[in-house]
Coordinates of C-alpha atoms (C1' of nucleotides) in Angstrom, one line a residue:
Chain A
X153 CA 26.9 -7.8 -0.2
X154 CA 26.0 -8.6 3.3
X155 CA 25.9 -5.2 5.0
X156 CA 26.0 -5.2 8.8
X157 CA 22.9 -3.3 9.6
X158 CA 20.6 -2.8 12.6
X159 CA 18.0 -4.5 10.7
X160 CA 19.9 -7.7 10.6
X161 CA 18.4 -8.8 13.9
X162 CA 14.9 -8.6 12.4
X163 CA 15.8 -10.5 9.4
X164 CA 16.9 -13.5 11.4
X165 CA 13.4 -13.9 13.0
X166 CA 11.8 -13.3 9.6
X167 CA 11.1 -9.8 8.2
X168 CA 9.1 -8.0 10.9
X169 CA 7.1 -10.7 12.6
X170 CA 3.5 -10.3 11.5
X171 CA 2.0 -8.8 14.5
X172 CA 4.8 -6.4 15.2
X173 CA 3.8 -2.7 15.7
X174 CA 6.1 -1.7 12.8
X175 CA 3.8 -3.5 10.4
X176 CA 1.0 -1.1 11.4
X177 CA 3.1 2.0 11.0
X178 CA 4.5 0.7 7.7
X179 CA 1.0 0.2 6.5
X180 CA 0.1 3.9 7.3
X181 CA 3.2 5.3 5.8
X182 CA 3.0 3.2 2.7
X183 CA -0.7 3.6 2.2
X184 CA -1.7 4.8 -1.2
X185 CA -2.1 8.4 -0.1
X186 CA 0.1 8.5 3.0
X187 CA 3.3 8.9 1.2
X188 CA 2.0 11.6 -1.1
X189 CA 0.5 13.7 1.7
X190 CA 3.8 13.5 3.7
X191 CA 5.8 14.5 0.6
X192 CA 3.4 17.3 -0.1
X193 CA 3.8 18.6 3.5
X194 CA 7.6 18.3 3.3
X195 CA 8.0 21.8 1.9
X196 CA 5.9 23.5 4.5
X197 CA 2.4 23.6 5.9
X198 CA -0.6 23.5 3.8
X199 CA -4.3 24.2 4.2
X200 CA -6.8 21.5 3.6
X201 CA -7.9 22.9 0.3
X202 CA -4.3 23.2 -0.8
X203 CA -3.5 19.7 0.1
X204 CA -6.6 18.5 -1.9
X205 CA -5.3 20.4 -5.0
X206 CA -1.7 19.4 -4.6
X207 CA -2.2 15.7 -4.0
X208 CA -3.5 15.0 -7.4
X209 CA -6.5 12.7 -7.6
X210 CA -7.2 12.3 -3.8
X211 CA -10.9 12.4 -2.7
X212 CA -12.0 14.4 0.2
X213 CA -12.8 11.3 2.1
X214 CA -9.4 9.8 1.6
X215 CA -7.6 13.0 2.4
X216 CA -9.6 13.2 5.7
X217 CA -8.9 9.6 6.5
X218 CA -5.3 9.8 5.6
X219 CA -4.8 13.0 7.7
X220 CA -6.5 11.4 10.7
X221 CA -4.1 8.5 10.6
X222 CA -1.0 10.7 10.2
X223 CA -2.2 13.0 13.0
X224 CA -2.8 10.1 15.3
X225 CA 0.6 8.7 14.5
X226 CA 2.1 12.0 15.4
X227 CA 3.6 12.7 12.0
X228 CA 1.4 15.7 11.2
X229 CA 0.0 18.5 13.3
X230 CA -3.4 19.9 12.8
X231 CA -4.0 23.6 13.4
X232 CA -7.6 24.7 13.2
X233 CA -8.6 28.3 13.6
X234 CA -12.2 28.8 14.6
X235 CA -12.8 31.4 11.9
X236 CA -15.6 31.5 9.5
X237 CA -15.2 29.9 7.0
X238 CA -12.9 27.5 8.8
X239 CA -9.2 27.5 8.2
X240 CA -7.1 24.4 9.0
X241 CA -3.4 24.2 8.5
X242 CA -1.5 20.9 8.4
X243 CA 2.3 20.7 9.0
X244 CA 4.9 18.0 9.7
X245 CA 5.8 17.5 13.3
X246 CA 9.4 16.9 14.3
X247 CA 8.7 13.2 14.0
X248 CA 7.1 13.7 10.6
X249 CA 10.3 15.5 9.5
X250 CA 12.4 12.6 10.6
X251 CA 10.3 10.4 8.6
X252 CA 10.2 12.5 5.5
X253 CA 14.0 12.9 5.7
X254 CA 14.1 9.2 4.9
X255 CA 11.2 9.2 2.5
X256 CA 12.4 11.9 0.2
X257 CA 15.5 10.2 -1.1
X258 CA 13.4 7.2 -1.9
X259 CA 10.8 9.3 -3.7
X260 CA 13.4 11.1 -5.6
X261 CA 15.0 7.9 -6.8
X262 CA 11.7 6.5 -7.8
X263 CA 10.5 9.6 -9.8
X264 CA 13.9 9.7 -11.4
X265 CA 13.9 6.1 -12.5
X266 CA 10.2 5.4 -12.9
X267 CA 10.1 6.1 -16.6
X268 CA 13.0 3.8 -17.4
X269 CA 11.5 1.1 -15.2
X270 CA 8.0 1.2 -16.8
X271 CA 9.3 1.4 -20.4
X272 CA 11.8 -1.5 -19.9
X273 CA 9.2 -3.6 -18.2
X274 CA 9.2 -7.2 -19.4
X275 CA 5.8 -7.9 -20.9
X276 CA 3.9 -9.6 -18.1
Chain B
X200 CA 12.1 24.8 6.4
X201 CA 12.0 24.9 2.6
X202 CA 14.7 22.6 1.4
X203 CA 15.8 23.1 -2.2
X204 CA 15.2 19.6 -3.5
X205 CA 15.0 17.9 -6.9
X206 CA 11.4 17.0 -5.9
X207 CA 10.4 20.7 -5.7
X208 CA 9.6 20.8 -9.3
X209 CA 7.1 17.9 -8.9
X210 CA 5.5 19.7 -6.0
X211 CA 4.7 22.8 -8.0
X212 CA 2.5 20.7 -10.3
X213 CA 0.9 18.8 -7.5
X214 CA 2.5 15.7 -6.0
X215 CA 3.2 13.4 -8.8
X216 CA 0.4 14.0 -11.4
X217 CA -2.0 11.1 -11.2
X218 CA -1.1 9.3 -14.4
X219 CA 2.6 9.7 -14.0
X220 CA 4.7 6.4 -14.2
X221 CA 6.2 7.0 -10.8
X222 CA 2.7 6.4 -9.3
X223 CA 2.8 2.9 -10.7
X224 CA 6.3 2.2 -9.5
X225 CA 5.4 3.7 -6.1
X226 CA 2.4 1.3 -5.8
X227 CA 4.7 -1.7 -6.5
X228 CA 7.3 -0.7 -4.1
X229 CA 4.9 0.3 -1.3
X230 CA 2.6 -2.6 -1.9
X231 CA 1.9 -4.5 1.3
X232 CA 4.4 -7.3 0.6
X233 CA 6.7 -5.5 -1.9
X234 CA 8.7 -3.6 0.7
X235 CA 9.1 -6.7 2.9
X236 CA 10.4 -8.9 0.0
X237 CA 12.9 -6.3 -1.0
X238 CA 14.0 -6.0 2.6
X239 CA 14.3 -9.7 2.9
X240 CA 16.4 -9.9 -0.2
X241 CA 18.6 -7.1 0.9
X242 CA 21.0 -9.3 2.8
X243 CA 21.5 -11.8 -0.1
X244 CA 19.7 -14.1 -2.4
X245 CA 17.0 -16.4 -1.1
X246 CA 15.2 -19.4 -2.4
X247 CA 11.4 -19.4 -2.8
X248 CA 10.8 -21.5 0.3
X249 CA 13.2 -19.3 2.4
X250 CA 11.4 -16.2 1.3
X251 CA 8.1 -17.8 2.2
X252 CA 9.4 -18.4 5.7
X253 CA 11.3 -15.2 6.2
X254 CA 8.5 -12.9 5.1
X255 CA 6.2 -13.7 7.9
X256 CA 2.6 -14.2 7.0
X257 CA 2.8 -14.0 3.2
X258 CA 0.7 -16.5 1.2
X259 CA 2.2 -18.5 -1.6
X260 CA -0.1 -16.7 -4.1
X261 CA 1.0 -13.2 -2.8
X262 CA 4.6 -14.2 -2.8
X263 CA 4.4 -15.4 -6.5
X264 CA 2.5 -12.2 -7.5
X265 CA 4.8 -9.9 -5.6
X266 CA 7.9 -11.5 -7.1
X267 CA 6.5 -11.3 -10.6
X268 CA 6.0 -7.7 -10.3
X269 CA 9.5 -7.0 -8.8
X270 CA 11.0 -9.2 -11.5
X271 CA 9.1 -7.3 -14.2
X272 CA 10.2 -4.0 -12.7
X273 CA 13.8 -5.2 -12.8
X274 CA 14.4 -5.0 -9.0
X275 CA 14.8 -8.8 -8.5
X276 CA 16.5 -11.4 -10.7
X277 CA 15.0 -14.9 -10.8
X278 CA 17.4 -17.8 -11.3
X279 CA 15.8 -21.1 -11.9
X280 CA 17.8 -24.3 -12.0
X281 CA 16.1 -27.1 -13.9
X282 CA 16.9 -29.7 -11.2
X283 CA 14.5 -32.0 -9.6
X284 CA 13.1 -31.0 -7.2
X285 CA 13.2 -27.4 -8.7
X286 CA 15.5 -24.8 -7.1
X287 CA 14.8 -21.1 -7.8
X288 CA 16.9 -18.3 -6.3
X289 CA 15.9 -14.7 -6.0
X290 CA 18.3 -11.9 -5.7
X291 CA 18.3 -8.1 -6.0
X292 CA 19.5 -6.6 -9.3
X293 CA 21.7 -3.5 -9.4
X294 CA 18.6 -1.5 -9.6
X295 CA 17.1 -3.4 -6.7
X296 CA 20.1 -2.6 -4.7
X297 CA 19.8 1.1 -5.5
X298 CA 16.3 1.0 -4.3
X299 CA 16.8 -0.9 -1.1
X300 CA 19.7 1.4 -0.3
X301 CA 17.0 4.1 0.1
X302 CA 14.5 1.8 1.6
X303 CA 16.5 0.4 4.4
X304 CA 17.1 3.7 6.3
X305 CA 13.4 4.3 6.2
X306 CA 12.6 0.7 7.5
X307 CA 15.2 1.1 10.1
X308 CA 13.7 4.4 11.4
X309 CA 10.2 2.9 11.3
X310 CA 11.1 -0.2 13.2
X311 CA 13.0 1.8 15.7
X312 CA 10.1 4.2 16.3
X313 CA 7.1 2.0 15.8
X314 CA 6.6 1.0 19.4
X315 CA 6.6 4.7 20.5
X316 CA 4.3 5.8 17.8
X317 CA 1.7 3.0 18.4
X318 CA 1.8 3.4 22.2
X319 CA 1.5 7.2 22.1
X320 CA -1.3 7.2 19.6
X321 CA -4.2 9.5 20.3
X322 CA -7.3 7.4 20.7
X323 CA -8.9 7.5 17.3
Chain C
dC112 C1' 3.8 -48.6 -6.3
dG113 C1' 2.8 -44.6 -4.1
dC114 C1' 4.1 -40.8 -1.4
dC115 C1' 7.3 -36.8 -0.7
dG116 C1' 9.4 -32.3 -1.8
dT117 C1' 9.8 -27.8 -4.5
dA118 C1' 7.9 -24.2 -6.9
dC119 C1' 4.6 -22.9 -8.6
dC120 C1' -0.6 -22.0 -11.3
dC121 C1' -5.6 -21.6 -11.2
dA122 C1' -10.5 -20.8 -9.6
dC123 C1' -13.2 -19.2 -6.1
dT124 C1' -14.4 -16.3 -2.3
dT125 C1' -13.9 -12.7 0.9
dT126 C1' -12.5 -8.5 2.7
dC127 C1' -11.7 -3.8 2.6
dA128 C1' -9.5 0.2 0.7
dG129 C1' -11.1 3.6 -1.9
dG130 C1' -14.7 6.3 -4.9
dT131 C1' -19.1 9.0 -5.3
dA132 C1' -22.3 11.9 -3.8
dA133 C1' -24.9 14.0 -0.5
dG134 C1' -25.5 16.5 3.9
dT135 C1' -23.6 19.8 7.8
dT136 C1' -22.0 24.1 10.1
dA137 C1' -21.8 28.9 10.5
dC138 C1' -21.0 32.9 8.8
dT139 C1' -20.5 36.6 4.7
dG140 C1' -21.5 39.2 0.9
dA141 C1' -24.9 40.4 -2.9
Chain D
dT198 C1' -33.2 35.8 1.5
dC199 C1' -30.2 32.9 -0.5
dA200 C1' -26.1 31.3 -2.7
dG201 C1' -21.2 30.7 -1.6
dT202 C1' -17.2 29.0 1.1
dA203 C1' -14.1 25.7 3.9
dA204 C1' -13.6 21.7 6.1
dC205 C1' -15.3 18.1 6.9
dT206 C1' -18.9 13.7 7.9
dT207 C1' -21.9 10.0 6.6
dA208 C1' -23.9 6.3 3.9
dC209 C1' -23.5 3.5 0.2
dC210 C1' -21.2 0.8 -3.4
dT211 C1' -17.7 -1.2 -6.3
dG212 C1' -13.5 -3.2 -7.8
dA213 C1' -9.2 -4.7 -6.7
dA214 C1' -6.3 -6.9 -3.3
dA215 C1' -5.7 -10.7 -0.7
dG216 C1' -7.0 -15.4 1.4
dT217 C1' -8.3 -20.4 0.6
dG218 C1' -7.9 -24.6 -1.2
dG219 C1' -7.1 -27.2 -4.8
dG220 C1' -3.9 -29.0 -8.8
dT221 C1' 0.6 -29.7 -11.5
dA222 C1' 5.4 -31.5 -12.8
dC223 C1' 9.2 -34.4 -12.1
dG224 C1' 12.0 -37.6 -10.2
dG225 C1' 13.9 -39.9 -5.8
dC226 C1' 13.2 -42.9 -2.2
dG227 C1' 11.3 -46.7 0.6

DNA sequence: CGCCGTACCCACTTTCAGGTAAGTTACTGA
DNA sequence: TCAGTAACTTACCTGAAAGTGGGTACGGCG
C-alpha cells in the first residue's frame, strides 16, 4: 500500500519537521473553528452576523480571532463598507477556494461516517 | 460559485450543529497530533518507537493518547506481539485509509503552499 | 548481579485556547 | 433623548491540552 506521493520526501525526514512553516498553517486550518468557518464560506460570502449564526456555538471573540488569522493567511477576504450600522462581508479568496476544494471531501467523509464511528467506538 | 454538494444540507442548519457526532470526530482528526500520526502511517505500518521518531516533536504521552483515540475511532489497528522486549505495530485500518485518502491531498497542498502563505502574511 | 531496551502508565505542573461579559462607535428611528 | 444595531475590542477567568519526569514489566546480555 505504499503510494508514491509528493509527501514521501517529507516522511523520510519525519512528518513535517517541527519548526516547518506548514505546521503553523496546519494549526490555523485545523483549529477548532478554522475548518468550520472555511466550510461555511465555501458556499458564498457571508456577513459577520451570518457567520456567527451559521457556525453553531462560536463566540464573538473566537469568530473575530479566527477570521483575523484566516485573513492574514490570505484564505479569506474582508470587505468592510463604511455604512452605519457597519456591514462587513467575508468571502474566500482564490487561495481559500483551493484549500476548501481539498477540505470539503474530507468534511463530507467525516460527516457521512461520524455516526458509525462514534457508535462503534470501543469503550475507552 | 455555489457548488451543489452533499454538505449543502448541513450548511442550511448551520455548519455542523454543535452537538453533532461529526464535531467529535473532527476534533480527533484535526487534533494537533492526530493528523500527523495518520499521515505518518499512510505509507505503511510503524512501530511505536518509529512513530515517535517520525512524528517530530511528539511526547510519549501525547503519542500514547493520540493512538488510543485513533484506535478507539477505528482508524488505526494495534498489533502487539507478546515478545520480550515488546513489539507493537500500528497500521491504518480500511477506515483509516479512506480518511487519509482525503487527508493527504490537503496536507500536500498545505506543505506546498505553506512557505508562500507564511512569508506573504500581513503583519498581524 | 545489575543494567539495557521497548512500550507503555501515572501524577504533577504549566500553558494557552477558548468562554464570558462588558465596553465602543456612530448613526437611525421612535 | 434614548434604546437599538452591527461589528467588533478588551479584560478576566477557567478548563482542557500538552509537557515533565518519574515508574513499570520482562527477559537478555555482559
